[in-house]
Each structure stands twice: as C-alpha cells, then as structure tokens.
CSV table of N, CA and C in Angstrom, one decimal:
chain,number,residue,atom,x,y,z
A,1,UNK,N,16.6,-53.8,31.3
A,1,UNK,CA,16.1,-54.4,32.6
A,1,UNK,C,16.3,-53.4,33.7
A,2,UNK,N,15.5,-53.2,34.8
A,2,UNK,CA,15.1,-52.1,35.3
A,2,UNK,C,16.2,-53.3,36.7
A,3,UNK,N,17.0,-52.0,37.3
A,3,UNK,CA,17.3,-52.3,38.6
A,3,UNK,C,16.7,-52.3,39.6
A,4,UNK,N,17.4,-53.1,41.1
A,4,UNK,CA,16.2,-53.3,41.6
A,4,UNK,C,17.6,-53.0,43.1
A,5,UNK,N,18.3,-52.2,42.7
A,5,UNK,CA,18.8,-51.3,44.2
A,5,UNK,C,19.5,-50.0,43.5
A,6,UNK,N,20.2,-49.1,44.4
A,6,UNK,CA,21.1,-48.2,44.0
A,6,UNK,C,22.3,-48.2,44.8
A,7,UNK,N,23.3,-47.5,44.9
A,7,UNK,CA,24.3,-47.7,45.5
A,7,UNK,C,24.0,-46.2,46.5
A,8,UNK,N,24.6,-46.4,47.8
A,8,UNK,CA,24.3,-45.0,49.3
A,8,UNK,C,25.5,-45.4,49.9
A,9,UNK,N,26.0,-44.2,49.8
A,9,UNK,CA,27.1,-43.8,51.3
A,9,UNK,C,26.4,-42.6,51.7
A,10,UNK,N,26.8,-42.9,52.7
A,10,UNK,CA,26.6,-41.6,54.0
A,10,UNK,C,28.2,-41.3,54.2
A,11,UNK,N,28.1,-40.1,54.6
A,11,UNK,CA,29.7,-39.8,55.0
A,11,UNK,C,29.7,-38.6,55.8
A,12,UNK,N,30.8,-39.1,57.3
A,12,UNK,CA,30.4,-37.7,58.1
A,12,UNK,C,32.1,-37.0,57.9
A,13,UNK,N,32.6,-36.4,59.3
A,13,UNK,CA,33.4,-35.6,59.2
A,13,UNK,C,34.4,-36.7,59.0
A,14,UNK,N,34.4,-37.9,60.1
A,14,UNK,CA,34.9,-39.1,60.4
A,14,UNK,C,35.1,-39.8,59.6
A,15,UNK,N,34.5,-40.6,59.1
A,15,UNK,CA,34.3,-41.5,58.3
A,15,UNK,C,33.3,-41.8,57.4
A,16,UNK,N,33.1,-43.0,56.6
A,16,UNK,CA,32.0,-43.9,55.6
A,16,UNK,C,31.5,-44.4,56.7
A,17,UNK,N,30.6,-44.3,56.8
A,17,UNK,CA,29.4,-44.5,57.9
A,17,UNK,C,28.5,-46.0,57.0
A,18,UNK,N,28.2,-45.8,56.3
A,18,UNK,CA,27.6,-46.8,55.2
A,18,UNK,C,27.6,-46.5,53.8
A,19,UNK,N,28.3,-47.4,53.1
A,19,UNK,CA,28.6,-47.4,52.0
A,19,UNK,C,28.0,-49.2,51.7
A,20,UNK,N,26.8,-49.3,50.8
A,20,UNK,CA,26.0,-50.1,50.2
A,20,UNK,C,25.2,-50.5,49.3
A,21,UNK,N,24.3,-51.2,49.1
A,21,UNK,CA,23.5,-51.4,47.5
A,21,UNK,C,22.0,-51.5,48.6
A,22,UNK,N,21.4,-50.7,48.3
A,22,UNK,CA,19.9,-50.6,49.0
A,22,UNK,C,18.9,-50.8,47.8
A,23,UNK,N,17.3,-51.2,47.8
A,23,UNK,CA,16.5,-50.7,47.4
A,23,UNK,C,15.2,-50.3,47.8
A,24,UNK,N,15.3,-49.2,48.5
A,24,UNK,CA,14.4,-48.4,48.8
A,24,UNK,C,15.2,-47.2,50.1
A,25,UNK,N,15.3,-46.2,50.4
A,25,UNK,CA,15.7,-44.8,51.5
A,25,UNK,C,14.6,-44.1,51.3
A,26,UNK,N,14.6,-43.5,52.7
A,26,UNK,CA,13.8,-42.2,52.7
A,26,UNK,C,14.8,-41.3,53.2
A,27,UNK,N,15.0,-40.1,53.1
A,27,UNK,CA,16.3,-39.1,52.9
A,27,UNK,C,15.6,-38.1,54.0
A,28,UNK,N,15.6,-37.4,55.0
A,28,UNK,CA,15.1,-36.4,55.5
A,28,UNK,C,15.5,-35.2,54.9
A,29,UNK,N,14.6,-35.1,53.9
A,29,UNK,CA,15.2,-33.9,53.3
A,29,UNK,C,15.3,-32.7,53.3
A,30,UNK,N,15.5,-31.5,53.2
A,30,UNK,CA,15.3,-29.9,53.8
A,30,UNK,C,13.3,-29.8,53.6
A,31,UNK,N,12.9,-30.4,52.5
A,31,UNK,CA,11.6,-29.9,52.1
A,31,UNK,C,10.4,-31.5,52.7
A,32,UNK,N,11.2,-32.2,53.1
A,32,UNK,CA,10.3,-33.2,54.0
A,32,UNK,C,11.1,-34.4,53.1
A,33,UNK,N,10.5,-35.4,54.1
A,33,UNK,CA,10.9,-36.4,53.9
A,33,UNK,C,10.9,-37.2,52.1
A,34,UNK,N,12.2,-37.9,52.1
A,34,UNK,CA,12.3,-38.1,50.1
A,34,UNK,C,12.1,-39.6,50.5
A,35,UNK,N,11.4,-40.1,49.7
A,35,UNK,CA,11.4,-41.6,49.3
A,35,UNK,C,12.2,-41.6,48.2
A,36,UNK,N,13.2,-43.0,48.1
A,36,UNK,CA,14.0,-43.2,46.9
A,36,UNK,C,14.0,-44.2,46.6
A,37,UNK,N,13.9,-44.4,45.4
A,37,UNK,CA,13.6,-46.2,45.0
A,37,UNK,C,14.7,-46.5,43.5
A,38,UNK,N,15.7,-47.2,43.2
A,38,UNK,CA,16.6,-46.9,41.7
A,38,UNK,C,15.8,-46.6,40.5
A,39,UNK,N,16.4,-45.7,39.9
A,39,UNK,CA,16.2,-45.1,39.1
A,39,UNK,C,15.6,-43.5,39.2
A,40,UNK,N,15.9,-43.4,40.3
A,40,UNK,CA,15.3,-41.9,40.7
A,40,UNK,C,15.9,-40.6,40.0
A,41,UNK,N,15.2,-39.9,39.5
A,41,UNK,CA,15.8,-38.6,38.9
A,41,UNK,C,17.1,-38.3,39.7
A,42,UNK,N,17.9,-37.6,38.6
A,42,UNK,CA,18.6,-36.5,39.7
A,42,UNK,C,19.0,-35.4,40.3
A,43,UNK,N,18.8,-35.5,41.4
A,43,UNK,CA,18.7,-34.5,42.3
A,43,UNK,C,19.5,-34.0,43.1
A,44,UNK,N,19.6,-32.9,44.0
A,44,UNK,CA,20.5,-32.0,44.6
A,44,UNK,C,19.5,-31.6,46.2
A,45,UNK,N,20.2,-31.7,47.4
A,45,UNK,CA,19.2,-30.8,48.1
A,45,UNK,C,19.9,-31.1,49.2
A,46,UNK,N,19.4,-30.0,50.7
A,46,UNK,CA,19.8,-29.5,52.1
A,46,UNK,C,19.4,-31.2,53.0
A,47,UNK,N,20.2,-31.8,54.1
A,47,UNK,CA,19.0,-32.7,54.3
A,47,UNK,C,18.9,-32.0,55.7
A,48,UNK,N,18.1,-32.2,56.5
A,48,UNK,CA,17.5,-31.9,57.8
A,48,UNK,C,17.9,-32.9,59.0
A,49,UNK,N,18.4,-32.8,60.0
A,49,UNK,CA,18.7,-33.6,61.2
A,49,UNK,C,17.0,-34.4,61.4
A,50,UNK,N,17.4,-35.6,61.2
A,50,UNK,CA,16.2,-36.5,61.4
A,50,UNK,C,16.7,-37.9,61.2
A,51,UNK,N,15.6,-38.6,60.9
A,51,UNK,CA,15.9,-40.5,60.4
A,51,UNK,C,16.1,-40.3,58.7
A,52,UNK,N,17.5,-41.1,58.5
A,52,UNK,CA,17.3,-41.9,57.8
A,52,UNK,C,17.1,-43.3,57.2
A,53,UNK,N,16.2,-43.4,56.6
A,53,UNK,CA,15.6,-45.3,56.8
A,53,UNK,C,16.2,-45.8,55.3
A,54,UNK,N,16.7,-46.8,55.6
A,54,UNK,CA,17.5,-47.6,54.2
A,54,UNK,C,16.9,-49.2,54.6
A,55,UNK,N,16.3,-49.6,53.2
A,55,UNK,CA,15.6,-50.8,53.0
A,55,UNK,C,16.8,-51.8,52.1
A,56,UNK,N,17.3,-52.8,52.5
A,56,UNK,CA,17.9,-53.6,51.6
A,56,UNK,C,17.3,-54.6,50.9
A,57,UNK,N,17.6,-55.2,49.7
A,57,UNK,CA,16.9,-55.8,48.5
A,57,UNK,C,15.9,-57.1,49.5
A,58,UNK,N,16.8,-57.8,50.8
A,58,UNK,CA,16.5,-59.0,51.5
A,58,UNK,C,15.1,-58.0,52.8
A,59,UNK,N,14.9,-56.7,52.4
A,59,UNK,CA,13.7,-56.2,53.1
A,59,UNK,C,14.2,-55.7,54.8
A,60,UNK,N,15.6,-55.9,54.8
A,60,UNK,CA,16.6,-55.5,56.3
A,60,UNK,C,16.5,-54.2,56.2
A,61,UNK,N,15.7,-53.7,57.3
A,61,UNK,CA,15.7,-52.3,57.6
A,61,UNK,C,17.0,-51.5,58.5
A,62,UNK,N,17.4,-50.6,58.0
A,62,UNK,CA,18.6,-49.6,58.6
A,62,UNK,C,18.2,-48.2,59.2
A,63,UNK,N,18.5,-48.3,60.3
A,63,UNK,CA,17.7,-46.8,60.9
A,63,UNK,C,19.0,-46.0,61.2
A,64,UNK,N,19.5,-44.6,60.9
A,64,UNK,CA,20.0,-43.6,61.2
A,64,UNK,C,20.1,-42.1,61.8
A,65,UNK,N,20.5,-42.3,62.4
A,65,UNK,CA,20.2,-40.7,62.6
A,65,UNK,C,21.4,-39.5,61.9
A,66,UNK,N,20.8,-38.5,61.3
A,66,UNK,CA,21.7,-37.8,60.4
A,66,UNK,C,22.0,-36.3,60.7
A,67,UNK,N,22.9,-35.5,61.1
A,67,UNK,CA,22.4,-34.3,61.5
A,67,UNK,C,22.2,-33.3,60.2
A,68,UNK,N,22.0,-32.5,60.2
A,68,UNK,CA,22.1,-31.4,58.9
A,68,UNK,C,23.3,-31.8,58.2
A,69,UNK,N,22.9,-31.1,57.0
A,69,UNK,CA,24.1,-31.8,55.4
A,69,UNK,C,23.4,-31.4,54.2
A,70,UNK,N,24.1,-32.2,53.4
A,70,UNK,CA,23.8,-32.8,51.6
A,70,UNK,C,23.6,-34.0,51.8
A,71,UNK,N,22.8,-34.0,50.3
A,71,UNK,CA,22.7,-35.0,49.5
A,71,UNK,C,22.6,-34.9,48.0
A,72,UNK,N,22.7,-36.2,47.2
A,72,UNK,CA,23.1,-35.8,46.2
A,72,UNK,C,22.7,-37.5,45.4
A,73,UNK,N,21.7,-37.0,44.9
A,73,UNK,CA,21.2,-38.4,43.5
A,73,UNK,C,21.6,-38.3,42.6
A,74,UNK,N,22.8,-39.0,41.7
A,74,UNK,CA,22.9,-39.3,40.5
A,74,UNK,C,23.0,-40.6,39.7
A,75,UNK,N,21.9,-40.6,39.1
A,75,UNK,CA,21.5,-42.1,38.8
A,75,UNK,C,21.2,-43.0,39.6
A,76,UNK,N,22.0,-44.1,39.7
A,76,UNK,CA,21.7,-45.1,40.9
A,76,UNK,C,22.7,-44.6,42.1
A,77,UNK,N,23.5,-43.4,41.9
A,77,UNK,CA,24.0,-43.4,43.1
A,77,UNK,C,23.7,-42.4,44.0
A,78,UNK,N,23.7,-42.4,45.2
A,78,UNK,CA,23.1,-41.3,46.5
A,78,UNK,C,24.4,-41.4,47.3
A,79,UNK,N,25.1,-39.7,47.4
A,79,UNK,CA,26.2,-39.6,48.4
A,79,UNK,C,25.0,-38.7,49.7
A,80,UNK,N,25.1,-39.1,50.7
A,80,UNK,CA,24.3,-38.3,51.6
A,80,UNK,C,25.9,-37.5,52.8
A,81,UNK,N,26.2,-36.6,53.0
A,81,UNK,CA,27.2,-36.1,53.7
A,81,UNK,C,26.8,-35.2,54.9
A,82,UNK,N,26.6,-35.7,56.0
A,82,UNK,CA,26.5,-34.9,57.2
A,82,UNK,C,27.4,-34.9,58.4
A,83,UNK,N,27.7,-33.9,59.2
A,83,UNK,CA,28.7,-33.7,59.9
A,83,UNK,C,28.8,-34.5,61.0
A,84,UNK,N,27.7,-35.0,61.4
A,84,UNK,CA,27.4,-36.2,62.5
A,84,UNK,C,26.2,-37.3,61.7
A,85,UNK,N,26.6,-38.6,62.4
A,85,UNK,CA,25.6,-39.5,62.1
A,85,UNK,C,25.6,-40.9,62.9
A,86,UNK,N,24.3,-41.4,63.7
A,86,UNK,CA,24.8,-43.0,64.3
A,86,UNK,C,23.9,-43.5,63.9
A,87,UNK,N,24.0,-44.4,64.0
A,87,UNK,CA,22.9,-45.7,63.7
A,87,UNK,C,22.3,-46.2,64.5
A,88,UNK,N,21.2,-46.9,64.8
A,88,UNK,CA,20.5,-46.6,66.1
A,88,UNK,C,20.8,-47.8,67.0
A,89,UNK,N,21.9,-48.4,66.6
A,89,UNK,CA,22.7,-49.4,68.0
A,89,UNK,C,23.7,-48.3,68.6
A,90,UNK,N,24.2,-47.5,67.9
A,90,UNK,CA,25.2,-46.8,68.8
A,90,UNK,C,24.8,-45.3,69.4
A,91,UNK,N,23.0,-45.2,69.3
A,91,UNK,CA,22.5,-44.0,70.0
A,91,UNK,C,22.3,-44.7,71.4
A,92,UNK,N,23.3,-43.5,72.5
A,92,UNK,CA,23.0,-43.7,73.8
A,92,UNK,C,21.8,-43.0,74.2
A,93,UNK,N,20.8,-43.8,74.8
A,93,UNK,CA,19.3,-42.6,74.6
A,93,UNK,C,19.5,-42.2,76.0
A,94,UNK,N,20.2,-42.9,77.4
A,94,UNK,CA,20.1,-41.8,78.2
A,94,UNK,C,20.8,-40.5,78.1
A,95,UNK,N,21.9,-40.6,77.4
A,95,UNK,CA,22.5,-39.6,76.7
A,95,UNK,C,21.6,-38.0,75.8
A,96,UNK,N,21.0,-39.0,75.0
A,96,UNK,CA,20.0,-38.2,74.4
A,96,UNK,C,18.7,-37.6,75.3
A,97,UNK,N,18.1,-38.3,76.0
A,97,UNK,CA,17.0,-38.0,76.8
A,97,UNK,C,17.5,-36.8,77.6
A,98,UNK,N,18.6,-36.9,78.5
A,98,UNK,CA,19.5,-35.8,79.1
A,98,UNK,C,19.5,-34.0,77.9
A,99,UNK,N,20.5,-34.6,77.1
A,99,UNK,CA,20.3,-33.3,76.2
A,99,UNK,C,18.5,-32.6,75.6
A,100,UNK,N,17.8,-33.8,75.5
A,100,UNK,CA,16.2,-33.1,75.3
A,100,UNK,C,16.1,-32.5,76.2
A,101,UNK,N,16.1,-32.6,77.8
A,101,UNK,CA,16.0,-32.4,78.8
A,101,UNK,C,16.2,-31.0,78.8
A,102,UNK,N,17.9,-31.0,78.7
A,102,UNK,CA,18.3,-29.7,79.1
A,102,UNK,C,17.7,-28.7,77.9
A,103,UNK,N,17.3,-29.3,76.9
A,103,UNK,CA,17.2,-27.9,75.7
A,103,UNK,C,16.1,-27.5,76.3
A,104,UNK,N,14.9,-28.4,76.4
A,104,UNK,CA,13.9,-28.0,76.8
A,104,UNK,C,13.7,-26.9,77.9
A,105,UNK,N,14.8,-27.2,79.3
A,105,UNK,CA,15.3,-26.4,79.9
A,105,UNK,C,15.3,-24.6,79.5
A,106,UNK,N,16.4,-24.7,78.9
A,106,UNK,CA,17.1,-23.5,78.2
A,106,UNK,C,15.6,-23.1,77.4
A,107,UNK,N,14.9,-23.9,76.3
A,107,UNK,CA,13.9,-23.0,75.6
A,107,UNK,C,12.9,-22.2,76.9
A,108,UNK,N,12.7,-22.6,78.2
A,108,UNK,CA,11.4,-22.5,78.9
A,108,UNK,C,12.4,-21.2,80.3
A,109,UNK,N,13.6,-21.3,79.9
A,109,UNK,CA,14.3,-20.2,80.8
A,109,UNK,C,13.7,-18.7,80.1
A,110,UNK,N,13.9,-17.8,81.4
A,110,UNK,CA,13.6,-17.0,81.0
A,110,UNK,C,15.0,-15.9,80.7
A,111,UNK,N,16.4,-16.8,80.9
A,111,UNK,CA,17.4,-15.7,80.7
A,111,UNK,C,17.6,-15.6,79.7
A,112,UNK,N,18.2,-14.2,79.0
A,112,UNK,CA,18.1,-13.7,78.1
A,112,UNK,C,19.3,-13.7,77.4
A,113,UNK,N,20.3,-14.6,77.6
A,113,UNK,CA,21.4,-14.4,77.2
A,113,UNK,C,21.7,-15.8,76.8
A,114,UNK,N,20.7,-16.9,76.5
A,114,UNK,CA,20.2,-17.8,76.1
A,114,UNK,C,20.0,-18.1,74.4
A,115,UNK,N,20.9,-18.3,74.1
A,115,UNK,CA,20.9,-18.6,72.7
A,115,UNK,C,19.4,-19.5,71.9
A,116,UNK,N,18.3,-18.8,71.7
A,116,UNK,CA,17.2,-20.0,71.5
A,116,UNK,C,17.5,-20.6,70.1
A,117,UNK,N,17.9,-20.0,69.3
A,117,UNK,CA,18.2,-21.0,67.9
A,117,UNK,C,19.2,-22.3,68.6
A,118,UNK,N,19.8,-22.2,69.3
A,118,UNK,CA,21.0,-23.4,69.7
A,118,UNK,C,20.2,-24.2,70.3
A,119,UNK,N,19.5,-23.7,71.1
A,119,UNK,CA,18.7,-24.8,72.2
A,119,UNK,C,17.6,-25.6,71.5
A,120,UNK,N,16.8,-24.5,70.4
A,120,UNK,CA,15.8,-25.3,69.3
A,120,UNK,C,17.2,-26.3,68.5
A,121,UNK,N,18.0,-25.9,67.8
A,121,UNK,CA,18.4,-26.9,67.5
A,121,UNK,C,18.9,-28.2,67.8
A,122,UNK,N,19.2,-28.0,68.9
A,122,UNK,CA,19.7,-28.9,70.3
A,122,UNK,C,18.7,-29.9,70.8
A,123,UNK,N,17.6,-29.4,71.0
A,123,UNK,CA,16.5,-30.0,71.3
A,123,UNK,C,15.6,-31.2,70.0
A,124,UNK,N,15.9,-30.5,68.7
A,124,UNK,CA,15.9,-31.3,67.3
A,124,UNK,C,16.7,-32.4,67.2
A,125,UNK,N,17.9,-31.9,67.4
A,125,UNK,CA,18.5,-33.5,67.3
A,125,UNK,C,18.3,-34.4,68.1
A,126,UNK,N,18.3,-34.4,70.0
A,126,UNK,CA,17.7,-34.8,70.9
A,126,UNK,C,16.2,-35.8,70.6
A,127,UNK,N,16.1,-34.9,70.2
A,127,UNK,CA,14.3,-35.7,69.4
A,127,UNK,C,14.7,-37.1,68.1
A,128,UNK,N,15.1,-36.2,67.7
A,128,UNK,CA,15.5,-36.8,66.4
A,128,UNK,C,16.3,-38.3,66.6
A,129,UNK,N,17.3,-38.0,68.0
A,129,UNK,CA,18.1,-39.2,68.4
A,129,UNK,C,17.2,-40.2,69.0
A,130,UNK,N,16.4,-39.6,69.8
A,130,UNK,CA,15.7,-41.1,70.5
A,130,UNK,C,14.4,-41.3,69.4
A,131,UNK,N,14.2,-40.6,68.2
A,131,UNK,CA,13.1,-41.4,67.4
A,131,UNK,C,13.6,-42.8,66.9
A,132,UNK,N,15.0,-42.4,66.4
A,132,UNK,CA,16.1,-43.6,65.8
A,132,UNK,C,15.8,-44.1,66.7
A,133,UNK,N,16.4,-44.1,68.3
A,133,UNK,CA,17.1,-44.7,68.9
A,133,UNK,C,15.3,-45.7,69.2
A,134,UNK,N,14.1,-45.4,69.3
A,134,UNK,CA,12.8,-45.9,69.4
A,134,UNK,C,12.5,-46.7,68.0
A,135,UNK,N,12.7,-46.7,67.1
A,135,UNK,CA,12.5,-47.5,65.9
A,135,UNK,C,13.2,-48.7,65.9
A,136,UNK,N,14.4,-48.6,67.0
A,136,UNK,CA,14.7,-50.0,67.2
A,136,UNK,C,14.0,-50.8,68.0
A,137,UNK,N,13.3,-50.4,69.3
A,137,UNK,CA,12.9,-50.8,70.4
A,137,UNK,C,12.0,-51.5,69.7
C-alpha cells in the first residue's frame, strides 16, 4: 500500500523549525523549484533562499521562507537544513520591505566599495521574505 505523506524537518542554526508528516512540498531547490510527493526518489541537493510550501494530508497549506542550505530525500524522509528560516506569521514585512529597499539602494549606488554580491543577495532574501510574507495576505 502506497503512502500518502512523508516525514520533513526543517532545521536552522536554532532550532526544529518543523518537524511533521506532510503530503505534498515544493523545496526551492539550487536547480528550481522540487515538487515532492511520498515516495520520491532519493536525492541530495543545494536549496536556494526562496518559499517553501508544505501541503498537509487535511490540504493545510504551510508557507516558509528558507535561506540558502541542504536538503536531503531519503525515502519518505526530507531533512531540509538552512541557516535561517520563518514562517510567514513571523515575517516582519516592514522589516523586510526596508532591507529590499536599502539593497536596492546599494545595487543602484554608484560607490565602488560596495559589495554587489552582498546587496544582490540581500535584496533576494528581501524579496523572497515578503513573497512568504504575501502568500499569506
């Protein structure tokens, strides 16, 4: 008989963020976004600062935001590990809107002493936070 969830934790530097029985994630993965449903191969891979979306059996949707990490499918289980992560009740979006702000800032300066990899990445999560933090709204 074919199952009909798998087991997901997320885990940052902090703490188990969620540890549960889902059936259905989509993983922001390094190579685009992974749909996961039980019984998924297993796999190994980078994940990308973005959403991740967790479906429970009763159809309750879970929105996250995840920054850069791992992941890791074996069998029915998914450990997802990144060094930050909220869920989209505890993203402050004026918070976030502020840091888009300023990256945007810093990418459109013209000083040279301006780190642009930091500010592109800065500006990714920024985005990335008020998409979560919009999927609730």
């Amino acid at each position: 008989m074919k199952k009909s969830s798998f087991h997901l934790q997320l885990i940052t530097r902090e703490r188990t963020l969620i540890d549960g029985d889902y059936a259905f994630a989509v993983i922001p993965a390094g190579g685009g976004p992974l749909g996961v449903l039980p019984g998924h191969t297993s796999l190994m891979g980078t994940l990308e600062g973005g959403l991740l979306k967790l479906r429970d059996e009763n159809k309750k949707e879970i929105s996250v935001f995840v920054d850069r990490g791992f992941f890791m499918i074996a069998q029915d289980d998914i450990t997802v590990t990144a060094p930050v992560a909220e869920t989209e009740a505890a993203i402050d979006i004026d918070r976030a809107t502020e840091a888009r702000d300023r990256a945007r800032q810093r990418l459109n300066s013209k000083d040279a002493s301006i780190d642009m990899y930091r500010a592109r990445a800065a500006l990714n999560r920024a985005e990335a936070r008020l998409k979560v933090a919009q999927h609730m709204l």
